XYZ file of C-alpha atoms in Angstrom:
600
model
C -11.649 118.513 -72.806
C -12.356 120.794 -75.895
C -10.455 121.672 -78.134
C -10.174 125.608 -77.250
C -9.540 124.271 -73.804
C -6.305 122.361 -74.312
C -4.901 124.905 -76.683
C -5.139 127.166 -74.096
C -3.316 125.035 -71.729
C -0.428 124.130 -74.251
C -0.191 128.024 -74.536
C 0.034 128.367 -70.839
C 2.276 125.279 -70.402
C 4.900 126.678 -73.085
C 4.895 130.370 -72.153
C 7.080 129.311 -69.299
C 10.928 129.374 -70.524
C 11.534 126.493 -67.934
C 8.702 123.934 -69.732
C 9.924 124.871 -73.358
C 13.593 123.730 -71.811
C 12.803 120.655 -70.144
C 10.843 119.591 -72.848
C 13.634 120.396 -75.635
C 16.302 118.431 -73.390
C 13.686 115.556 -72.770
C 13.346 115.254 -76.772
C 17.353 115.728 -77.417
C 18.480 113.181 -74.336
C 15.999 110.366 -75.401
C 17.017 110.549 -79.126
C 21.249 111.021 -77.810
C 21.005 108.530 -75.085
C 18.460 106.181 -75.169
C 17.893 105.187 -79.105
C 21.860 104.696 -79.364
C 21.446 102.280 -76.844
C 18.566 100.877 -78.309
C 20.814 100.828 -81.960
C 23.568 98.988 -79.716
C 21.243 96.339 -78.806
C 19.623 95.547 -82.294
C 23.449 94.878 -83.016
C 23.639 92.280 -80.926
C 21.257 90.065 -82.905
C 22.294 91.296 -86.405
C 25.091 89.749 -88.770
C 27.914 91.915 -89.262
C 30.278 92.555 -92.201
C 33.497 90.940 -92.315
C 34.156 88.557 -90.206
C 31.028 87.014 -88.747
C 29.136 87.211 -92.536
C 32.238 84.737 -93.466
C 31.755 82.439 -90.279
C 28.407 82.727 -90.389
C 27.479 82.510 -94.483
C 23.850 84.821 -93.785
C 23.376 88.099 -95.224
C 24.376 91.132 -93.688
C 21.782 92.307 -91.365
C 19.716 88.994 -90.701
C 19.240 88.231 -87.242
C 21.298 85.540 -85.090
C 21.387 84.120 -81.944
C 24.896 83.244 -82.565
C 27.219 85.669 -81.157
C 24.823 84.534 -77.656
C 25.551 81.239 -78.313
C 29.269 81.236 -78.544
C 29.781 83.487 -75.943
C 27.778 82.233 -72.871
C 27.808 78.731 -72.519
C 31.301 77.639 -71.230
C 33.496 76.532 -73.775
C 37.363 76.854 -75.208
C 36.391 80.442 -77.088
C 33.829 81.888 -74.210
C 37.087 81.514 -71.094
C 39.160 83.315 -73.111
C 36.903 85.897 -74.816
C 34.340 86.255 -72.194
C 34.774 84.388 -68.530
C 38.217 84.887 -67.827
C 38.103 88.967 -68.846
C 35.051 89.369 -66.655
C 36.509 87.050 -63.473
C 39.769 89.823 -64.247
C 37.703 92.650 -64.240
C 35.849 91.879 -60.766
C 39.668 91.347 -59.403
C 41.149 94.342 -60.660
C 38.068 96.132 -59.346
C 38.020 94.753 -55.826
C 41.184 94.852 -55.226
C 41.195 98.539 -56.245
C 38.177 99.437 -54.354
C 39.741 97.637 -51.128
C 43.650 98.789 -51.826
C 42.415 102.861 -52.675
C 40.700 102.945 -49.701
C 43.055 101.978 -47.312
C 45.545 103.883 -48.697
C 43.206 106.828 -48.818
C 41.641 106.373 -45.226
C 44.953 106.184 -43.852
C 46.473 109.605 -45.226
C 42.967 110.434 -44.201
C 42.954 110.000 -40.332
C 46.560 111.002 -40.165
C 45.830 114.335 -42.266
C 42.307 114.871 -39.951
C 42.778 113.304 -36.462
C 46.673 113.567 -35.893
C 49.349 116.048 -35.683
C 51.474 114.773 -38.407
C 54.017 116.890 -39.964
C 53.741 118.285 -43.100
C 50.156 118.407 -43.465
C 49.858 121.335 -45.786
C 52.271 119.547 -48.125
C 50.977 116.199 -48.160
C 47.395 117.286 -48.563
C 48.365 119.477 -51.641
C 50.403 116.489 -52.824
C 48.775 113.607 -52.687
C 45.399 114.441 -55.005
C 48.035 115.173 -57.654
C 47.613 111.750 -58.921
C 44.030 111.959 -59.282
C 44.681 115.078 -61.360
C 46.042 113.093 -63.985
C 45.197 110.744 -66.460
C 45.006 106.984 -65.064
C 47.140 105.800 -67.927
C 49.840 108.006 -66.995
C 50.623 106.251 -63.761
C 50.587 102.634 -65.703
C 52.954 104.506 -68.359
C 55.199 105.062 -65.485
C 54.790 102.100 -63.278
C 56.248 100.313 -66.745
C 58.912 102.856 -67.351
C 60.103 102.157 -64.028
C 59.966 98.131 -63.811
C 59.902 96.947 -66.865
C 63.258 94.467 -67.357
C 64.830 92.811 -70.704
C 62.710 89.746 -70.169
C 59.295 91.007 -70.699
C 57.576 93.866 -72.512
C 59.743 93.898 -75.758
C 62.643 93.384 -74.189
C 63.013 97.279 -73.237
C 64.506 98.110 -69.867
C 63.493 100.056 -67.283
C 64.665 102.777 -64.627
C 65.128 100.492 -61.857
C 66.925 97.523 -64.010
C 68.957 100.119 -65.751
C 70.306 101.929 -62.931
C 69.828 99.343 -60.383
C 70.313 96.743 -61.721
C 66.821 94.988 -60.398
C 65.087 93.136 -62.261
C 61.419 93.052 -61.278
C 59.433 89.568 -62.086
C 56.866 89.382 -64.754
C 53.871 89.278 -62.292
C 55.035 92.041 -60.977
C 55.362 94.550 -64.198
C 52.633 93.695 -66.121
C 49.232 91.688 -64.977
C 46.695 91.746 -62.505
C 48.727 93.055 -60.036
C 50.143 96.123 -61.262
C 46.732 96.983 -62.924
C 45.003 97.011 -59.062
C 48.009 99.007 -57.780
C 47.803 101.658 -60.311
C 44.411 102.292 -60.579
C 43.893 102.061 -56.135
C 46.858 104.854 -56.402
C 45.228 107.239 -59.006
C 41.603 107.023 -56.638
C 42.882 106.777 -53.437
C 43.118 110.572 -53.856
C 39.159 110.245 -54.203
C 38.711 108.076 -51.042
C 40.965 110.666 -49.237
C 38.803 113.344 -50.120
C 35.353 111.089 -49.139
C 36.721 109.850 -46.032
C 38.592 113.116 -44.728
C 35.299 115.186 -45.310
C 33.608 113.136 -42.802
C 36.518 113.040 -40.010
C 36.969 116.296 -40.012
C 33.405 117.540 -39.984
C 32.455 114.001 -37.206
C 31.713 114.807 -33.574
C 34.685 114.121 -31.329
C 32.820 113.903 -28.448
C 32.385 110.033 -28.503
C 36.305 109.284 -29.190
C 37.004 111.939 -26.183
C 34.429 109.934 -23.995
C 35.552 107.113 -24.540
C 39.917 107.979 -23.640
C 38.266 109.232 -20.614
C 37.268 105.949 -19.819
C 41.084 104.609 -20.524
C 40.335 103.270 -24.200
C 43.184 102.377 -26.275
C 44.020 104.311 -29.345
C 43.052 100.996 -31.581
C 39.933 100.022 -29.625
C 38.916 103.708 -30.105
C 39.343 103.570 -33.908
C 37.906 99.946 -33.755
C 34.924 100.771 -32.246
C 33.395 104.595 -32.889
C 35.501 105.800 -35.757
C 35.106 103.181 -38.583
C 31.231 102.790 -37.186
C 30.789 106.490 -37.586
C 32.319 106.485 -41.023
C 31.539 103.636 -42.842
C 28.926 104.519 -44.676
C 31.426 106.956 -46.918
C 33.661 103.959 -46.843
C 31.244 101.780 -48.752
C 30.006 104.320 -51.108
C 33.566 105.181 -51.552
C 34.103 101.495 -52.279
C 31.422 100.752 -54.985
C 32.395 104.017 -56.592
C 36.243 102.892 -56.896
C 35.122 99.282 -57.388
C 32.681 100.640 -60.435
C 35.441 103.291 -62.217
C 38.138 100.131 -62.045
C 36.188 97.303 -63.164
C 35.076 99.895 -66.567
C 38.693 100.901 -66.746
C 40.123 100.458 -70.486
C 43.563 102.634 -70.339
C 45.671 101.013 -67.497
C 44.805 97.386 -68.346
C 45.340 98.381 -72.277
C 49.185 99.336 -71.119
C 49.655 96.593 -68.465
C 47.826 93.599 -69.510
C 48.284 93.804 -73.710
C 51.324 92.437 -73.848
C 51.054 89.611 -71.714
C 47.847 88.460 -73.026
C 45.744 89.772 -69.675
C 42.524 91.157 -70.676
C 39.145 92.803 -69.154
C 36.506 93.456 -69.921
C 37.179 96.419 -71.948
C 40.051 95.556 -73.623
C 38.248 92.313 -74.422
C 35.825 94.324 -75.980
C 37.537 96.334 -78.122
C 39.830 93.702 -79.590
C 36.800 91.438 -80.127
C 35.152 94.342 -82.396
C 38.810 95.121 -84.223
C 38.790 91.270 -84.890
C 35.335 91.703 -86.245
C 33.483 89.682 -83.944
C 30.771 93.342 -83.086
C 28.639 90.953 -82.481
C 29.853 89.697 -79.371
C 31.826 92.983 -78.701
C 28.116 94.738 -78.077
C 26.954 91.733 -75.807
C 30.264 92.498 -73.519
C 29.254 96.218 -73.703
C 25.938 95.670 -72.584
C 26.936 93.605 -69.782
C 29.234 96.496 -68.372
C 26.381 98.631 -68.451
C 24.054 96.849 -67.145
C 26.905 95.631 -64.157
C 27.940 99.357 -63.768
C 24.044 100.348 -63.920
C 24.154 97.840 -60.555
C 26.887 98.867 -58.615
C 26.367 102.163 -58.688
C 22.220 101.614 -58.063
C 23.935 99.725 -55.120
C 25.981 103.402 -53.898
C 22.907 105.060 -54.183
C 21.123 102.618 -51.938
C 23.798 102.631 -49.097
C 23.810 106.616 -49.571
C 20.074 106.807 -49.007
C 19.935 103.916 -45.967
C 23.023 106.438 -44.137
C 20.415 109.157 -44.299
C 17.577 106.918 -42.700
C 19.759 106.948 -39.434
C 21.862 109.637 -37.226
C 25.020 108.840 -35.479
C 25.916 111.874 -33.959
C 23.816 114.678 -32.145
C 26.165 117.552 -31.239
C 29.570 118.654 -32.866
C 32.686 119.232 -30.341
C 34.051 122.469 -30.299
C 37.563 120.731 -30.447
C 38.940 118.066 -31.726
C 42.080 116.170 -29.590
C 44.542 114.898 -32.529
C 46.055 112.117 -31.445
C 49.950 112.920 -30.945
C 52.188 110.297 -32.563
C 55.045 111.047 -30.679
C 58.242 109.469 -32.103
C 56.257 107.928 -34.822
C 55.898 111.302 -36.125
C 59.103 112.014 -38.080
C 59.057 108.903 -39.829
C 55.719 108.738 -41.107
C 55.847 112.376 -41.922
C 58.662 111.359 -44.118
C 57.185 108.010 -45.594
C 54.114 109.749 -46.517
C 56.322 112.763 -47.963
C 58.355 110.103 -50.074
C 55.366 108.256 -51.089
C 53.530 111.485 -52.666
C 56.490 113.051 -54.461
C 57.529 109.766 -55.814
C 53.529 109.253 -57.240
C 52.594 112.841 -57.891
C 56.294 113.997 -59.330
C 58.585 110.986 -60.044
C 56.121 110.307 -63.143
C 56.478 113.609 -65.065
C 60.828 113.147 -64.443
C 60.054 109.438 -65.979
C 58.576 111.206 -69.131
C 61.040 113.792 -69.147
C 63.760 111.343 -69.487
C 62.558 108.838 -71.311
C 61.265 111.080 -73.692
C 65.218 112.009 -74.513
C 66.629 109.171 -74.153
C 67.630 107.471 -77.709
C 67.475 103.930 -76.646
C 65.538 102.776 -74.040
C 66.910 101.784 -70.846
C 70.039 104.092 -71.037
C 69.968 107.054 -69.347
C 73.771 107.956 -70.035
C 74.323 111.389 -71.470
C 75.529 110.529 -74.281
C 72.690 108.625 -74.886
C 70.379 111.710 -74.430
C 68.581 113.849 -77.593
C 65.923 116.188 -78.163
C 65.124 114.831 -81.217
C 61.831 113.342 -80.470
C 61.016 117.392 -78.904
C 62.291 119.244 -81.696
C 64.195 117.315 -84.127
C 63.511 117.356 -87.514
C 63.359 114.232 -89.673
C 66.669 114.922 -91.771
C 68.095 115.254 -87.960
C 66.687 111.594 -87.244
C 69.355 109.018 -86.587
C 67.444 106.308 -87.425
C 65.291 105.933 -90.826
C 61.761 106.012 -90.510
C 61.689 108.451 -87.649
C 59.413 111.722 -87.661
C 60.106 115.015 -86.332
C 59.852 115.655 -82.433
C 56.457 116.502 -81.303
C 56.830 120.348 -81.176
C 58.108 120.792 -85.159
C 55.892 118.006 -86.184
C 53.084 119.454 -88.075
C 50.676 115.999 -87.722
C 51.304 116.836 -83.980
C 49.735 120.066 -83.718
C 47.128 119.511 -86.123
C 46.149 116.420 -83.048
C 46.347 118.957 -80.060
C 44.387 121.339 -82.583
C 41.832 118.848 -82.756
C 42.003 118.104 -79.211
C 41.601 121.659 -77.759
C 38.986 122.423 -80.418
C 36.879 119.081 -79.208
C 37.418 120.299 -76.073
C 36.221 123.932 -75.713
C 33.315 122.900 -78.252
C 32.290 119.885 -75.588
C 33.081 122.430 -72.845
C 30.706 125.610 -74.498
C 27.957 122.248 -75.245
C 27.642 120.606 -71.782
C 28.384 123.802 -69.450
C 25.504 125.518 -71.042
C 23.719 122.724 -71.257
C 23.564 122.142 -67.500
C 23.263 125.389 -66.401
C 19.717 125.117 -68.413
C 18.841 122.020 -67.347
C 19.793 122.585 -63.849
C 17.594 126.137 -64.321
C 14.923 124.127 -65.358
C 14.537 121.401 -63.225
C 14.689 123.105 -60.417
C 12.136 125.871 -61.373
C 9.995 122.867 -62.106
C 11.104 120.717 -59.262
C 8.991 117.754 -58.449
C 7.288 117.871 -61.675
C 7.639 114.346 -63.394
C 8.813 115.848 -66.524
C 11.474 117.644 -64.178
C 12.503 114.209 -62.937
C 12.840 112.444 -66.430
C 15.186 114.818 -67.984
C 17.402 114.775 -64.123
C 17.308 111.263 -64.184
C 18.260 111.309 -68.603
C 21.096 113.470 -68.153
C 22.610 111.349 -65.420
C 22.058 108.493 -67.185
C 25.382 108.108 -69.195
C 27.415 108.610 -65.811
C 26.157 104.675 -65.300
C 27.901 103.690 -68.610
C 31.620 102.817 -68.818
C 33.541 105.295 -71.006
C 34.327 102.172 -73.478
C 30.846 100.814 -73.011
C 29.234 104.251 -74.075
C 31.699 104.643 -77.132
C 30.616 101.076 -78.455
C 26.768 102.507 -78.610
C 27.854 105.227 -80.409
C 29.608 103.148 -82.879
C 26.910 100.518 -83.304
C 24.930 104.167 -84.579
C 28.052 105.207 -86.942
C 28.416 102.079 -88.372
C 24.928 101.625 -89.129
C 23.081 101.709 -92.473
C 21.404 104.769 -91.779
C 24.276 106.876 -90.163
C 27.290 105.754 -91.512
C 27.956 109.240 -92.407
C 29.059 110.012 -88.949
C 31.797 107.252 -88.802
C 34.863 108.657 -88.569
C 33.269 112.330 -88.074
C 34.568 114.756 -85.629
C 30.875 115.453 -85.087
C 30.547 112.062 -83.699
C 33.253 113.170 -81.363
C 31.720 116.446 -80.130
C 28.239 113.865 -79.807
C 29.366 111.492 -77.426
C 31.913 113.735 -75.347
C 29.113 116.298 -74.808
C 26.352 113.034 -73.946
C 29.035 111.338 -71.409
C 30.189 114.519 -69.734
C 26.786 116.016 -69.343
C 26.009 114.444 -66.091
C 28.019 115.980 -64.143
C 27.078 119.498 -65.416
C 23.842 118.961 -64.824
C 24.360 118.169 -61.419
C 26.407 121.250 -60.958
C 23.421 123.630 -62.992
C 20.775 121.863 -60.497
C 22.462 122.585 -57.412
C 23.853 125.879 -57.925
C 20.121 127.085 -59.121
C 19.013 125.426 -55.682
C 20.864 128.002 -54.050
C 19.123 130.872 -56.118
C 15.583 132.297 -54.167
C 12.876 132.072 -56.791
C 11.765 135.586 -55.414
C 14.841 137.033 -57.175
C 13.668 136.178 -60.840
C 10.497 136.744 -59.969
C 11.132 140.203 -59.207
C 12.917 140.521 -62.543
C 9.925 139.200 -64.134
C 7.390 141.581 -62.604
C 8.871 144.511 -64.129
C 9.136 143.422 -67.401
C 13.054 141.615 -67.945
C 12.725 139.296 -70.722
C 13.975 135.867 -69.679
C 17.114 135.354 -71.556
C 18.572 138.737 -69.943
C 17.555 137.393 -66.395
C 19.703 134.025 -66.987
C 22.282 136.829 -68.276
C 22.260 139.273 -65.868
C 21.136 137.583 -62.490
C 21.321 133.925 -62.356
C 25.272 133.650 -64.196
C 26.462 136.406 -62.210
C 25.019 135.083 -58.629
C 26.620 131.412 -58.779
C 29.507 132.458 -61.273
C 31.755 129.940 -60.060
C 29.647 127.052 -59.707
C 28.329 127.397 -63.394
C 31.870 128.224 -64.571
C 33.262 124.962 -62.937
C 30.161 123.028 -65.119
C 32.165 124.575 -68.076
C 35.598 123.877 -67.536
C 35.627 120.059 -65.997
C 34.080 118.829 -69.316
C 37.485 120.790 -70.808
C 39.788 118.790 -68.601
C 37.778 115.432 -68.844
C 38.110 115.599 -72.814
C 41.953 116.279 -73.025
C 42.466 113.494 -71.126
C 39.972 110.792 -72.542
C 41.404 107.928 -74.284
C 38.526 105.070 -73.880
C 35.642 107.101 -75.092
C 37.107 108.220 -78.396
C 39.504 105.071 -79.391
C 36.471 103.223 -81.495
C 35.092 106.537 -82.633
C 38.592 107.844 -84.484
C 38.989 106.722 -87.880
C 42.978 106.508 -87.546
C 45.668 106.909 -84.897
C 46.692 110.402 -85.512
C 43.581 112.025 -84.976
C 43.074 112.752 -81.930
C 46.397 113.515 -79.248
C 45.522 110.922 -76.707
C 44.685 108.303 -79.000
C 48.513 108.495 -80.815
C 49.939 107.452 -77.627
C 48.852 104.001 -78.787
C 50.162 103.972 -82.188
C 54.120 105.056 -80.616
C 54.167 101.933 -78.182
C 52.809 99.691 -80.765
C 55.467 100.589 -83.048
C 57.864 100.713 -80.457
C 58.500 104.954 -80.366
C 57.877 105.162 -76.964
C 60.051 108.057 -76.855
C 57.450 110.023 -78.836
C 54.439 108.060 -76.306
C 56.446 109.282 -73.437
C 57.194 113.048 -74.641
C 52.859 113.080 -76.117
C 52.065 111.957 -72.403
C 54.216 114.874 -70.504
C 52.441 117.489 -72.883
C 49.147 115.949 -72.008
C 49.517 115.922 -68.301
C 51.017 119.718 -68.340
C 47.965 121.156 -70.508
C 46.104 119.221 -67.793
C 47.630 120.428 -64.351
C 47.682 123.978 -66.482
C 43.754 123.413 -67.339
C 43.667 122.404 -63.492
C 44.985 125.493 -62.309
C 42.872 127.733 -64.239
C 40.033 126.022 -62.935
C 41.160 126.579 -59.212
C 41.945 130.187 -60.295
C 38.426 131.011 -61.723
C 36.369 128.985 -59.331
C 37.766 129.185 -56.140
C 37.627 125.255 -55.877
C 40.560 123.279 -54.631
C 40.807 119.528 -54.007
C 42.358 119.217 -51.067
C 39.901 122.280 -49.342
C 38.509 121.961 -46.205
C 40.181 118.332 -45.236
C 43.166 119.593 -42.648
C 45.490 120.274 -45.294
């Protein structure tokens, strides 16, 4: 090809806006995504400073097969640091994945297929959970059970007004860990589950009571068949989220010694073992990478087959009779004591002086708007609202967040412009496939890359940085963006710009002008979720922040470790209200709702 030849090409190729984007995000992804990872896994064969150069005795920097050889092979250190965390991990996952699901199938069929009572209200209720943080629920599964003999010796709402004392298994552990985290995405295998009943033909389950089928047989036999592809999918993706879960085990597992993965992982890199830490973090990603390769297989094999030709007109709910009033009522109890119980729990504990007394006199504001010559114990601070290191937190917090929010909504809506104008290009299918690439990685996983880069020779300027913040928050919540940008500009007719284009509208007042306004909502919601997702992150940023009080979330830690959970409990109600009001505002502007569409 000559030389005028290809300069004429790379003219051509670049005059269109959509080229000159995909190309720009394929440069920016590859250095944000893949080289971190790349940095991460140089770590793993690399003496580190501190600890390991003083086991070790070699240089800083010199390779070693070490931190391979101590973890893998079974032995005394590898159980506790490595096999035991990971055998935990696939528990707490399973159990999750199996637990959420039946919990969210059930309110599923009831809400879709029956005439329980109360539908409107349960529906509305019972994604509330999923609204919040995960680590809110374990904050208030412990406020609730936790009795004088474990946990510090604090005592919780049951014990203290009850009188019961709950047994150790039962407060902190395994157990409590799959409970929490099946009740905070069982709201997410509602929503899976009740999309397809609702929208499934009926004409098969009214065949067969025709033919005298029982109720059971019925469900047995066509419903679960009919749905169990979104039970699966809804399975792995439960199963994936609680086996990379860092928050709830962090509060229910620390103090009794019960670790995962993640929480393996970060106290192996606080001890100084980074080594080792990486190797775990690689391992998550590469067993997250899996399971959720595995979702996308059994998504693609349920499109390979069809198990329904026609829709009924009308669907028969089945009528529960006297059953009715009383599950209406259990599922009633059930949501208000998940979705609103917790934020009473942080209410009072968060004015309570000492914990496990909820007497009157034993109430204060103090840890809301006391002041620290008000404090009735030395070494207290001022309540959260008067306490200037407080607000300069949420400051950060907010800031982090609209910056993250302005980064990855714009950022999708251009990618998804581009790849779609260039659809089935293979430079269109690199950057889709880049920018959903840190969607594999676990929150805590994807931090630990970042800090392998900050902590390097050549970076170690960002360590500490709230630029390394606003880095990997906008990386880990682009995916999702993207996927919003790509298919609200499917919905868009080429013909429209094009029409723009043939008299003369420069390209950056078409995006303005045309393609916002037309899918407003959709491209607003790519905005506003990375918003939300940021004021709520904990695992993500707890490596990245040089000390406790830099970030809101990540002080929660630093009041139960030095046993203010008064201040933990009052931080935690603020979160979850800037949340549900962040929530709101998202519903408001976008039209979306969770519960939409289900039988609610």
């Amino acid at each position: 090809m000559r030389k005028g030849q290809l300069s004429h090409r790379c003219k051509a190729f670049f005059s269109k806006p959509s080229n000159v984007l995909l190309v720009v995000f394929l440069v920016i992804l590859f250095c944000l995504s893949v080289l971190p990872l790349l940095a991460m896994l140089s770590n793993m064969f690399t003496v580190h400073l501190g600890t390991e150069k003083k086991l070790l005795k070699q240089a800083v920097g010199s390779l070693t097969l070490n931190h391979f050889q101590r973890l893998f092979p079974v032995s005394d250190w590898s159980i506790v640091n490595f096999w035991k965390p990971l055998k935990n991990s696939f528990i707490v996952a399973g159990g999750s994945g199996i637990l959420g699901i039946l919990i969210g199938g059930t309110v599923a069929w009831f809400i879709a297929r029956s005439n329980l009572k109360y539908k409107k209200f349960i529906s509305s209720v019972f994604v509330f959970p999923y609204m919040m943080p995960a680590w809110t629920l374990a904050l208030f599964w412990v406020n609730v059970f936790q009795n004088s003999k474990v946990g510090g010796g604090n005592v919780g709402m049951l014990e203290s007004i009850f009188g019961i004392c709950m047994p150790e298994w039962f407060v902190f552990g395994l157990f409590p860990m799959i409970i929490v985290i099946a009740l905070h995405y069982s709201p997410f295998a509602y929503l899976l589950i009740g999309g397809i009943l609702k929208n499934m033909d009926a004409t098969l389950e009214e065949s067969a009571t025709i033919l005298k089928a029982s109720r059971m047989k019925i469900i047995r036999r066509i419903t679960l068949p009919i749905v169990m592809p979104a039970v699966l999918s809804t399975f792995l993706l439960i199963f994936s989220s609680g086996f990379s879960s860092y928050t709830v085990p962090v509060f229910l597992g620390s103090s009794v010694k019960c670790f995962t993965l993640s929480t393996k992982m970060r106290a192996l890199i606080n001890a100084g073992y980074q080594g080792q830490g990486y190797i775990i973090a690689f391992v998550s990603i590469v067993l997250g990478c899996f399971i959720l390769g595995l979702n996308q297989w059994f998504t693609g094999k349920r499109k390979s087959y069809t198990t329904v030709t026609g829709k009924s007109g009308q669907v028969s709910l089945v009528n529960l009779k006297k059953a009715n009033t009383p599950i209406s009522l259990f599922l009633c109890v059930y949501v208000l004591f998940f979705a609103i119980m917790p934020l009473v729990s942080f209410g009072l504990e968060s004015v309570i002086r000492q914990p496990g007394n909820y007497s009157f006199s034993n109430m204060t504001l103090h840890f809301w708007i006391g002041t620290e010559s008000s404090a009735y114990e030395t070494g207290m601070i001022a309540g959260i609202l008067l306490n200037p290191t407080m607000w300069k937190a949420l400051g950060r917090q907010i800031l982090l967040a609209l910056i993250v929010g302005m980064i990855v909504g714009t950022s999708g809506m251009l990618i998804g412009y581009a790849c779609v104008r260039r659809r089935g290009t293979r430079l269109s299918h690199w950057v889709e496939s880049m920018a959903f690439f840190p969607y594999l990685m676990p929150a805590m996983a994807f931090g630990t890359i970042y800090l392998a880069v900050a902590t390097s020779e050549s970076f170690h300027f960002l360590y500490g940085t709230f630029g390394v913040l606003i880095l990997v928050a906008s990386i880990k919540f682009l995916p999702f963006a993207s996927r919003s940008g790509i298919n609200s500009m499917l919905q868009i007719s080429p013909e429209i710009e094009e029409a723009a284009t043939v008299v003369g509208v420069p390209w950056w007042k078409r995006m303005v002008k045309i393609m916002f306004p037309i899918q407003k909502s959709s491209i607003l919601s790519g905005y506003l979720l990375p918003v939300i997702s940021v004021m709520r992150e904990v695992a993500l940023f707890t490596l990245l922040v040089p000390y406790a009080r830099y970030l809101l979330t990540t002080m929660l830690f630093s009041f139960n470790e030095t046993g203010y959970s008064q201040y933990g409990s009052a931080v935690t109600l603020l979160i979850v209200l800037i949340v549900i009001l962040i929530n709101t505002l998202t519903n408001k502007l976008t039209g979306a709702s969770f519960d939409k569409g289900i039988g609610g």
